[in-house]
Amino acid sequence: MTTLSGHHRLRTLVVGGIAATALVFLAGCDSSAPGATGSTEGTTPVAQAVQGQFVRVVKDIGPSVVQITTGQGLGSGIVFDTRGDVVTNDHVVVGASTLQVTLADGKQYAAQFVGSFKPDDLAVLHINAPGLQAATFADSKNLSVGDVVMAVGNPLGLKSSVTEGIVSALGRTVSEDNGVVLPNVIQTSAAINPGNSGGALVNLDGQVVGIPTLAATDPQLGGGAAPGIGFAIPGNMVHNIATQLVNTGTVADTNRAYLGVQVGATTSGGVLVTQVDSGGVAARAGITTRDVITAVDGTPTPDPTTLAETVADLKPGQTVPVAVTTPDGTTRTVQVTLGQYPG
């Protein structure tokens, strides 16, 4: 669910019984001297080198991370190019009548909405500002579990804050409270708090590997944050979607599978087909309204969220078996060649 802390928003994912610890570092220590890396007294050369690299990362990425202010709250964004395009989460800006971007140096600019792709929770804004420093994106396919990463953003309104952790897992599929299903996300132990959404998850080369988007909550903690469990949209997905939005304002190549049906919940262990796209892939396979889909590609689909997550893990053009129960109780399995999610 979405949690609010003052005016700072962040999507949250509910999980149960999991907790870890993340170390938090706030940017803003004295680094005015050239090459300053903070206090190194009593530290080993290896520790000094690691600390120095952390400081360099913050200096490199800091100017590319911005604060986004809307009538609903605060979020973060990344300078995508020197022309003034800024990429962020769609949920940071959705429904906003006014948009303001504050750069790392404190300068503020009115922003215009360029476009969004809600299925991947991404949006692009534009500002007219000189001298922008665009972030560099790494190939997020090269990430490995255990890689050290840093999250840079504006949590709780604390501008240009930094948290540190590791890549905890790759290839997660998670659902937001608004029904959006995000495939292939990065799980990280870097602390992600309200206001971090849309900011930068970077590697130790200062390159963006993802956008922090979700923080986990634990019902056993009364719905509070589960420390050390956050999720970020992979940098490759961000770069692909943002590039299309910048160029055309829309997304044509979504790289997401599409079944071509609308469904509702049932109590019979499947999802009820309420609408079938005319001429779509489900219709061509013989699926009709009032059918109940009970499994896709061998995975049971007891509810709409599970169905959406299952399809999100598949690829356009992939042919998969879909188990269906017809209104008269007949069960059958049809082969569906998945389409591409429309932009």
CSV table of C-alpha atoms in Angstrom, one decimal:
chain,number,residue,atom,x,y,z
A,1,MET,CA,0.0,0.0,0.0
A,2,THR,CA,1.0,3.6,-0.3
A,3,THR,CA,2.3,5.2,2.9
A,4,LEU,CA,2.4,8.9,3.7
A,5,SER,CA,4.8,10.6,6.0
A,6,GLY,CA,4.0,14.2,6.0
A,7,HIS,CA,4.0,15.0,2.3
A,8,HIS,CA,6.5,12.4,1.3
A,9,ARG,CA,5.3,9.5,-0.8
A,10,LEU,CA,6.6,6.1,-1.5
A,11,ARG,CA,5.1,2.9,-2.8
A,12,THR,CA,5.2,0.0,-0.4
A,13,LEU,CA,5.0,-3.7,-0.8
A,14,VAL,CA,3.6,-5.9,2.0
A,15,VAL,CA,5.6,-8.9,3.0
A,16,GLY,CA,5.6,-11.0,6.2
A,17,GLY,CA,8.1,-11.9,8.8
A,18,ILE,CA,11.3,-10.7,7.1
A,19,ALA,CA,13.6,-8.1,8.5
A,20,ALA,CA,17.2,-7.0,7.8
A,21,THR,CA,19.4,-4.1,8.8
A,22,ALA,CA,20.6,-1.3,6.5
A,23,LEU,CA,23.4,1.1,7.3
A,24,VAL,CA,22.4,4.7,6.6
A,25,PHE,CA,24.8,7.5,5.6
A,26,LEU,CA,23.5,11.1,5.1
A,27,ALA,CA,25.3,13.2,2.5
A,28,GLY,CA,26.6,16.5,3.5
A,29,CYS,CA,29.8,15.8,5.4
A,30,ASP,CA,32.6,18.3,4.9
A,31,SER,CA,34.3,17.5,1.6
A,32,SER,CA,35.2,21.0,0.6
A,33,ALA,CA,39.0,20.2,0.3
A,34,PRO,CA,40.0,18.8,-3.0
A,35,GLY,CA,40.0,15.0,-2.9
A,36,ALA,CA,38.6,15.0,0.7
A,37,THR,CA,37.3,11.6,1.8
A,38,GLY,CA,36.4,12.4,5.4
A,39,SER,CA,38.3,11.3,8.5
A,40,THR,CA,40.7,8.4,7.8
A,41,GLU,CA,42.5,8.5,11.1
A,42,GLY,CA,43.1,4.9,12.4
A,43,THR,CA,41.7,3.3,9.3
A,44,THR,CA,43.5,0.8,7.1
A,45,PRO,CA,44.4,1.6,3.5
A,46,VAL,CA,41.7,-0.7,2.2
A,47,ALA,CA,39.1,1.0,4.4
A,48,GLN,CA,40.3,4.4,3.2
A,49,ALA,CA,40.0,3.3,-0.4
A,50,VAL,CA,36.4,2.1,0.1
A,51,GLN,CA,35.4,5.2,2.0
A,52,GLY,CA,37.0,7.4,-0.7
A,53,GLN,CA,35.1,5.5,-3.4
A,54,PHE,CA,31.8,6.1,-1.6
A,55,VAL,CA,32.5,9.8,-1.4
A,56,ARG,CA,33.4,10.0,-5.1
A,57,VAL,CA,30.2,8.2,-6.0
A,58,VAL,CA,28.2,10.8,-4.1
A,59,LYS,CA,30.0,13.7,-5.7
A,60,ASP,CA,29.6,12.2,-9.1
A,61,ILE,CA,25.8,11.3,-8.9
A,62,GLY,CA,24.7,14.1,-6.6
A,63,PRO,CA,24.2,16.8,-9.3
A,64,SER,CA,22.1,14.4,-11.4
A,65,VAL,CA,19.5,13.6,-8.6
A,66,VAL,CA,16.7,16.2,-8.1
A,67,GLN,CA,13.8,16.7,-5.8
A,68,ILE,CA,10.3,16.8,-7.3
A,69,THR,CA,7.6,18.7,-5.6
A,70,THR,CA,3.9,18.3,-6.4
A,71,GLY,CA,0.7,19.4,-4.7
A,72,GLN,CA,0.5,15.9,-3.2
A,73,GLY,CA,4.1,15.6,-1.8
A,74,LEU,CA,7.7,15.2,-2.6
A,75,GLY,CA,9.7,12.6,-4.6
A,76,SER,CA,13.0,12.3,-6.4
A,77,GLY,CA,14.1,12.2,-10.0
A,78,ILE,CA,17.2,11.7,-12.2
A,79,VAL,CA,18.5,14.1,-14.9
A,80,PHE,CA,18.2,12.0,-17.9
A,81,ASP,CA,19.8,14.2,-20.5
A,82,THR,CA,21.4,17.7,-20.7
A,83,ARG,CA,18.3,19.0,-22.6
A,84,GLY,CA,16.3,19.0,-19.4
A,85,ASP,CA,14.5,15.7,-19.3
A,86,VAL,CA,14.0,14.1,-15.9
A,87,VAL,CA,12.9,10.6,-15.3
A,88,THR,CA,11.0,9.5,-12.1
A,89,ASN,CA,8.3,7.2,-10.9
A,90,ASP,CA,4.8,7.8,-12.3
A,91,HIS,CA,3.3,7.5,-8.8
A,92,VAL,CA,5.4,10.5,-7.8
A,93,VAL,CA,3.7,12.8,-10.3
A,94,VAL,CA,0.4,11.2,-11.2
A,95,GLY,CA,-2.5,13.6,-10.8
A,96,ALA,CA,-0.3,16.6,-10.1
A,97,SER,CA,-1.5,20.0,-11.4
A,98,THR,CA,1.9,21.7,-10.7
A,99,LEU,CA,5.4,20.2,-10.9
A,100,GLN,CA,8.6,21.8,-9.5
A,101,VAL,CA,12.1,20.4,-9.8
A,102,THR,CA,14.8,21.4,-7.4
A,103,LEU,CA,18.4,20.7,-8.4
A,104,ALA,CA,21.1,19.6,-6.0
A,105,ASP,CA,22.4,23.2,-5.9
A,106,GLY,CA,19.0,24.4,-4.7
A,107,LYS,CA,17.8,26.1,-7.9
A,108,GLN,CA,14.2,25.6,-8.7
A,109,TYR,CA,12.4,25.2,-12.0
A,110,ALA,CA,8.8,24.7,-13.1
A,111,ALA,CA,8.5,21.3,-14.9
A,112,GLN,CA,6.3,20.2,-17.7
A,113,PHE,CA,4.9,16.6,-17.9
A,114,VAL,CA,6.3,14.8,-21.0
A,115,GLY,CA,4.7,11.4,-20.6
A,116,SER,CA,4.4,8.3,-18.5
A,117,PHE,CA,4.1,4.5,-18.8
A,118,LYS,CA,2.0,3.4,-15.8
A,119,PRO,CA,2.6,-0.4,-16.2
A,120,ASP,CA,6.3,0.2,-15.4
A,121,ASP,CA,5.6,3.1,-13.0
A,122,LEU,CA,7.8,5.5,-15.0
A,123,ALA,CA,7.4,9.1,-16.1
A,124,VAL,CA,9.4,11.9,-17.7
A,125,LEU,CA,9.3,15.6,-16.9
A,126,HIS,CA,11.1,18.5,-18.7
A,127,ILE,CA,12.7,21.6,-17.3
A,128,ASN,CA,14.4,24.5,-19.0
A,129,ALA,CA,17.7,24.7,-17.0
A,130,PRO,CA,21.2,25.4,-18.1
A,131,GLY,CA,24.3,23.3,-17.3
A,132,LEU,CA,22.5,20.1,-16.3
A,133,GLN,CA,24.6,17.0,-15.5
A,134,ALA,CA,23.0,13.9,-16.9
A,135,ALA,CA,23.3,10.6,-15.1
A,136,THR,CA,25.2,7.7,-16.7
A,137,PHE,CA,23.3,4.4,-16.8
A,138,ALA,CA,25.0,1.1,-16.4
A,139,ASP,CA,23.9,-2.2,-18.0
A,140,SER,CA,21.7,-3.5,-15.2
A,141,LYS,CA,21.9,-7.0,-16.6
A,142,ASN,CA,25.5,-7.1,-15.3
A,143,LEU,CA,24.3,-6.8,-11.7
A,144,SER,CA,25.0,-9.7,-9.3
A,145,VAL,CA,23.6,-10.5,-5.9
A,146,GLY,CA,26.1,-9.0,-3.3
A,147,ASP,CA,27.0,-6.0,-5.4
A,148,VAL,CA,27.3,-2.8,-3.3
A,149,VAL,CA,24.8,-0.1,-4.3
A,150,MET,CA,23.8,3.3,-3.0
A,151,ALA,CA,20.4,4.9,-3.0
A,152,VAL,CA,20.4,8.7,-3.5
A,153,GLY,CA,17.3,10.8,-3.2
A,154,ASN,CA,15.2,13.0,-0.9
A,155,PRO,CA,13.8,10.7,1.8
A,156,LEU,CA,11.4,12.5,4.2
A,157,GLY,CA,12.4,15.8,2.5
A,158,LEU,CA,16.1,15.4,3.5
A,159,LYS,CA,17.6,16.6,0.2
A,160,SER,CA,20.5,14.7,-1.3
A,161,SER,CA,20.5,11.9,1.2
A,162,VAL,CA,22.4,8.7,0.7
A,163,THR,CA,21.9,5.1,1.9
A,164,GLU,CA,24.1,2.1,1.3
A,165,GLY,CA,23.5,-1.6,0.9
A,166,ILE,CA,23.8,-4.5,-1.4
A,167,VAL,CA,21.8,-6.1,-4.2
A,168,SER,CA,19.9,-8.7,-2.2
A,169,ALA,CA,18.1,-10.4,-5.1
A,170,LEU,CA,17.4,-10.0,-8.8
A,171,GLY,CA,14.4,-10.8,-11.0
A,172,ARG,CA,11.7,-10.2,-8.4
A,173,THR,CA,8.1,-9.6,-9.5
A,174,VAL,CA,6.2,-7.3,-7.1
A,175,SER,CA,2.8,-5.6,-7.1
A,176,GLU,CA,1.9,-2.1,-6.1
A,177,ASP,CA,-1.3,-1.3,-4.3
A,178,ASN,CA,-2.8,0.2,-7.5
A,179,GLY,CA,-2.6,-3.1,-9.4
A,180,VAL,CA,0.6,-2.2,-11.2
A,181,VAL,CA,2.9,-5.3,-11.5
A,182,LEU,CA,6.6,-4.6,-11.9
A,183,PRO,CA,8.6,-7.5,-13.3
A,184,ASN,CA,12.3,-8.2,-12.9
A,185,VAL,CA,12.9,-5.7,-10.2
A,186,ILE,CA,16.1,-5.4,-8.0
A,187,GLN,CA,15.8,-6.1,-4.3
A,188,THR,CA,18.2,-4.1,-2.2
A,189,SER,CA,19.2,-3.7,1.4
A,190,ALA,CA,19.9,0.1,0.9
A,191,ALA,CA,17.3,1.9,3.0
A,192,ILE,CA,14.5,3.3,0.9
A,193,ASN,CA,12.1,5.7,2.6
A,194,PRO,CA,9.3,8.0,1.6
A,195,GLY,CA,10.7,10.6,-0.8
A,196,ASN,CA,13.3,8.2,-2.3
A,197,SER,CA,10.9,7.1,-5.1
A,198,GLY,CA,12.2,8.1,-8.5
A,199,GLY,CA,15.8,8.7,-7.3
A,200,ALA,CA,18.9,6.8,-8.2
A,201,LEU,CA,20.3,3.4,-7.2
A,202,VAL,CA,23.9,3.5,-8.3
A,203,ASN,CA,26.9,1.2,-8.4
A,204,LEU,CA,30.3,2.1,-7.1
A,205,ASP,CA,31.2,3.6,-10.4
A,206,GLY,CA,28.5,6.2,-9.8
A,207,GLN,CA,26.3,4.7,-12.6
A,208,VAL,CA,22.6,4.3,-12.3
A,209,VAL,CA,21.5,0.7,-12.1
A,210,GLY,CA,17.9,1.3,-11.0
A,211,ILE,CA,15.2,3.7,-9.7
A,212,PRO,CA,14.1,3.0,-6.1
A,213,THR,CA,10.4,2.5,-6.2
A,214,LEU,CA,9.0,0.2,-3.5
A,215,ALA,CA,9.6,-0.3,0.2
A,216,ALA,CA,8.4,-3.4,2.0
A,217,THR,CA,6.1,-3.3,4.9
A,218,ASP,CA,5.6,-6.0,7.5
A,219,PRO,CA,2.1,-6.6,9.0
A,220,GLN,CA,3.8,-8.0,12.1
A,221,LEU,CA,5.3,-4.5,12.6
A,222,GLY,CA,1.8,-2.9,12.4
A,223,GLY,CA,2.3,-2.1,8.7
A,224,GLY,CA,5.6,-0.4,9.4
A,225,ALA,CA,8.6,-0.6,7.1
A,226,ALA,CA,10.5,-3.9,7.0
A,227,PRO,CA,14.1,-2.7,7.3
A,228,GLY,CA,16.5,-3.6,4.5
A,229,ILE,CA,13.9,-4.7,2.0
A,230,GLY,CA,13.5,-2.3,-0.9
A,231,PHE,CA,12.9,-2.6,-4.6
A,232,ALA,CA,14.1,-0.7,-7.6
A,233,ILE,CA,13.2,-0.7,-11.3
A,234,PRO,CA,16.2,-1.9,-13.3
A,235,GLY,CA,18.2,0.7,-15.1
A,236,ASN,CA,17.9,-0.9,-18.5
A,237,MET,CA,14.1,-0.8,-18.3
A,238,VAL,CA,14.2,2.8,-17.1
A,239,HIS,CA,16.5,3.9,-19.9
A,240,ASN,CA,14.4,2.1,-22.6
A,241,ILE,CA,11.1,3.6,-21.4
A,242,ALA,CA,12.4,7.1,-20.8
A,243,THR,CA,14.1,7.2,-24.2
A,244,GLN,CA,10.8,6.4,-25.9
A,245,LEU,CA,8.9,9.0,-23.8
A,246,VAL,CA,11.5,11.7,-24.5
A,247,ASN,CA,11.5,10.9,-28.3
A,248,THR,CA,7.7,10.5,-28.9
A,249,GLY,CA,5.8,11.0,-25.6
A,250,THR,CA,4.6,7.5,-25.8
A,251,VAL,CA,5.8,3.9,-25.4
A,252,ALA,CA,5.5,1.6,-28.4
A,253,ASP,CA,8.0,-1.1,-27.5
A,254,THR,CA,7.0,-2.2,-24.0
A,255,ASN,CA,8.8,-5.6,-23.9
A,256,ARG,CA,6.0,-6.9,-21.7
A,257,ALA,CA,3.7,-9.9,-22.4
A,258,TYR,CA,0.0,-9.4,-22.8
A,259,LEU,CA,-2.9,-11.9,-22.6
A,260,GLY,CA,-5.6,-9.6,-23.9
A,261,VAL,CA,-8.2,-10.2,-21.3
A,262,GLN,CA,-9.8,-8.3,-18.3
A,263,VAL,CA,-10.6,-10.4,-15.3
A,264,GLY,CA,-12.3,-10.4,-12.0
A,265,ALA,CA,-11.9,-12.3,-8.7
A,266,THR,CA,-13.9,-15.5,-8.0
A,267,THR,CA,-14.2,-18.0,-5.2
A,268,SER,CA,-13.6,-21.0,-7.4
A,269,GLY,CA,-9.8,-21.0,-7.6
A,270,GLY,CA,-9.4,-19.0,-10.8
A,271,VAL,CA,-10.1,-15.6,-12.4
A,272,LEU,CA,-13.3,-14.8,-14.3
A,273,VAL,CA,-12.8,-13.4,-17.8
A,274,THR,CA,-15.0,-10.3,-18.0
A,275,GLN,CA,-13.7,-9.0,-21.3
A,276,VAL,CA,-11.7,-10.3,-24.2
A,277,ASP,CA,-9.9,-8.0,-26.6
A,278,SER,CA,-11.5,-8.4,-30.0
A,279,GLY,CA,-9.1,-10.2,-32.3
A,280,GLY,CA,-6.5,-10.4,-29.5
A,281,VAL,CA,-4.3,-13.4,-28.6
A,282,ALA,CA,-6.8,-14.8,-26.1
A,283,ALA,CA,-9.7,-14.5,-28.5
A,284,ARG,CA,-7.7,-16.3,-31.2
A,285,ALA,CA,-7.0,-19.1,-28.8
A,286,GLY,CA,-10.8,-19.5,-28.1
A,287,ILE,CA,-11.0,-17.8,-24.7
A,288,THR,CA,-14.3,-16.1,-24.2
A,289,THR,CA,-16.1,-14.0,-21.5
A,290,ARG,CA,-17.4,-16.0,-18.5
A,291,ASP,CA,-14.5,-18.5,-18.9
A,292,VAL,CA,-12.4,-19.0,-15.7
A,293,ILE,CA,-8.6,-19.0,-16.1
A,294,THR,CA,-7.1,-21.3,-13.5
A,295,ALA,CA,-3.5,-21.5,-14.6
A,296,VAL,CA,-1.0,-19.9,-17.1
A,297,ASP,CA,2.1,-21.7,-18.1
A,298,GLY,CA,1.6,-24.3,-15.3
A,299,THR,CA,1.2,-21.6,-12.6
A,300,PRO,CA,-2.1,-21.5,-10.7
A,301,THR,CA,-3.9,-18.2,-11.0
A,302,PRO,CA,-6.3,-18.0,-8.0
A,303,ASP,CA,-6.7,-14.2,-8.2
A,304,PRO,CA,-6.1,-11.3,-10.6
A,305,THR,CA,-2.8,-10.2,-9.0
A,306,THR,CA,-1.3,-13.7,-9.4
A,307,LEU,CA,-2.4,-13.8,-13.0
A,308,ALA,CA,-0.8,-10.4,-13.6
A,309,GLU,CA,2.4,-11.4,-11.9
A,310,THR,CA,2.6,-14.6,-13.9
A,311,VAL,CA,2.1,-12.9,-17.2
A,312,ALA,CA,4.6,-10.2,-16.3
A,313,ASP,CA,7.3,-12.9,-15.9
A,314,LEU,CA,6.7,-14.1,-19.5
A,315,LYS,CA,7.8,-12.6,-22.8
A,316,PRO,CA,5.9,-11.3,-25.9
A,317,GLY,CA,5.7,-14.0,-28.6
A,318,GLN,CA,6.0,-16.8,-26.1
A,319,THR,CA,3.5,-19.6,-26.5
A,320,VAL,CA,2.1,-20.9,-23.2
A,321,PRO,CA,-0.7,-23.3,-22.0
A,322,VAL,CA,-3.6,-21.6,-20.4
A,323,ALA,CA,-6.0,-23.8,-18.3
A,324,VAL,CA,-9.6,-22.7,-18.7
A,325,THR,CA,-12.9,-23.8,-17.1
A,326,THR,CA,-16.0,-22.9,-19.3
A,327,PRO,CA,-19.4,-21.8,-17.8
A,328,ASP,CA,-20.7,-25.4,-18.1
A,329,GLY,CA,-17.8,-26.7,-16.0
A,330,THR,CA,-15.8,-28.2,-18.8
A,331,THR,CA,-12.0,-27.9,-18.3
A,332,ARG,CA,-9.6,-27.5,-21.2
A,333,THR,CA,-6.1,-26.2,-22.0
A,334,VAL,CA,-5.5,-23.8,-24.9
A,335,GLN,CA,-2.2,-22.6,-26.3
A,336,VAL,CA,-1.8,-18.8,-26.3
A,337,THR,CA,0.9,-16.9,-28.1
A,338,LEU,CA,1.3,-13.9,-25.9
A,339,GLY,CA,1.1,-10.4,-27.4
A,340,GLN,CA,2.9,-7.2,-26.4
A,341,TYR,CA,1.5,-5.0,-23.8
A,342,PRO,CA,0.1,-1.9,-25.6
A,343,GLY,CA,1.8,1.4,-24.8
